[in-house]
Short mmCIF file of C-alpha atoms in Angstrom, two decimals:
data_model
loop_
_atom_site.label_atom_id
_atom_site.label_comp_id
_atom_site.label_asym_id
_atom_site.label_seq_id
_atom_site.Cartn_x
_atom_site.Cartn_y
_atom_site.Cartn_z
CA MET A 431 15.15 -31.01 -42.03
CA THR A 432 18.32 -32.49 -43.51
CA GLN A 433 20.90 -30.36 -45.24
CA LYS A 434 20.02 -31.88 -48.63
CA THR A 435 16.28 -31.40 -48.09
CA GLN A 436 16.81 -27.76 -47.20
CA ARG A 437 19.15 -27.26 -50.17
CA LEU A 438 16.62 -28.78 -52.58
CA ALA A 439 13.81 -26.64 -51.14
CA THR A 440 15.95 -23.51 -51.55
CA ILE A 441 16.83 -24.45 -55.14
CA ARG A 442 13.10 -24.86 -55.91
CA LYS A 443 12.29 -21.50 -54.34
CA ILE A 444 15.02 -19.70 -56.31
CA ILE A 445 14.12 -21.33 -59.64
CA ARG A 446 10.41 -20.57 -59.12
CA GLY A 447 11.03 -16.93 -58.25
CA GLU A 448 13.88 -15.87 -60.50
CA LEU A 449 15.22 -16.22 -64.02
CA ILE A 450 18.29 -18.39 -63.46
CA GLY A 451 20.32 -19.14 -66.57
CA SER A 452 23.43 -20.90 -65.29
CA GLN A 453 24.68 -23.16 -62.52
CA GLU A 454 27.19 -20.48 -61.58
CA GLU A 455 24.37 -17.98 -61.06
CA LEU A 456 22.43 -20.51 -58.99
CA ILE A 457 25.50 -21.28 -56.86
CA GLU A 458 25.84 -17.54 -56.14
CA ARG A 459 22.18 -17.24 -55.16
CA LEU A 460 22.45 -20.29 -52.89
CA ALA A 461 25.53 -18.76 -51.22
CA GLU A 462 23.52 -15.58 -50.56
CA CYS A 463 21.03 -17.84 -48.76
CA GLY A 464 23.82 -19.38 -46.68
CA ILE A 465 24.02 -22.63 -48.67
CA PHE A 466 27.45 -23.39 -50.07
CA VAL A 467 27.55 -26.08 -52.73
CA THR A 468 29.98 -27.30 -55.37
CA GLN A 469 29.07 -27.31 -59.05
CA SER A 470 29.08 -31.12 -59.13
CA THR A 471 26.67 -31.36 -56.18
CA LEU A 472 24.40 -28.77 -57.76
CA SER A 473 24.48 -30.65 -61.05
CA ARG A 474 23.42 -33.87 -59.27
CA ASP A 475 20.67 -31.99 -57.41
CA LEU A 476 19.29 -30.51 -60.64
CA LYS A 477 19.28 -33.94 -62.28
CA PHE A 478 17.59 -35.49 -59.21
CA MET A 479 14.91 -32.76 -59.33
CA ASN A 480 14.41 -33.19 -63.11
CA VAL A 481 15.13 -29.51 -63.66
CA ALA A 482 15.18 -28.57 -67.34
CA LYS A 483 16.71 -25.67 -69.21
CA VAL A 484 14.29 -24.05 -71.64
CA PRO A 485 14.44 -21.07 -74.01
CA HIS A 486 13.19 -17.77 -72.66
CA LYS A 487 12.20 -14.90 -74.91
CA SER A 488 14.44 -12.31 -73.24
CA ASN A 489 16.92 -14.26 -71.09
CA GLY A 490 18.33 -16.92 -73.40
CA TYR A 491 17.84 -20.20 -71.52
CA ILE A 492 16.53 -20.56 -67.97
CA TYR A 493 16.03 -23.39 -65.50
CA VAL A 494 12.48 -24.59 -64.86
CA LEU A 495 11.05 -27.20 -62.53
CA PRO A 496 9.03 -30.11 -63.91
CA ASN A 497 5.35 -29.35 -64.46
CA SER A 498 5.88 -25.59 -64.38
CA SER A 499 5.79 -23.03 -67.12
CA PRO A 500 8.68 -20.69 -67.91
CA HIS A 501 8.57 -17.18 -66.45
CA ASP A 502 7.34 -14.48 -68.79
#
């Protein structure tokens, strides 16, 4: 598995399982998983993955993957 493939898979896993509201927060979570990434690389990854930021009733805005519903 390439470094990018693993990074994208980890981003998907984090976004699916947690309420992530900022790139900074996502960078911190990736670092906890041993993946160190710059903000610009993360931004490109999110765009490549078609990740959207949507309103959440208790957490402001959160990232969601395409074809998935926001966390409750």
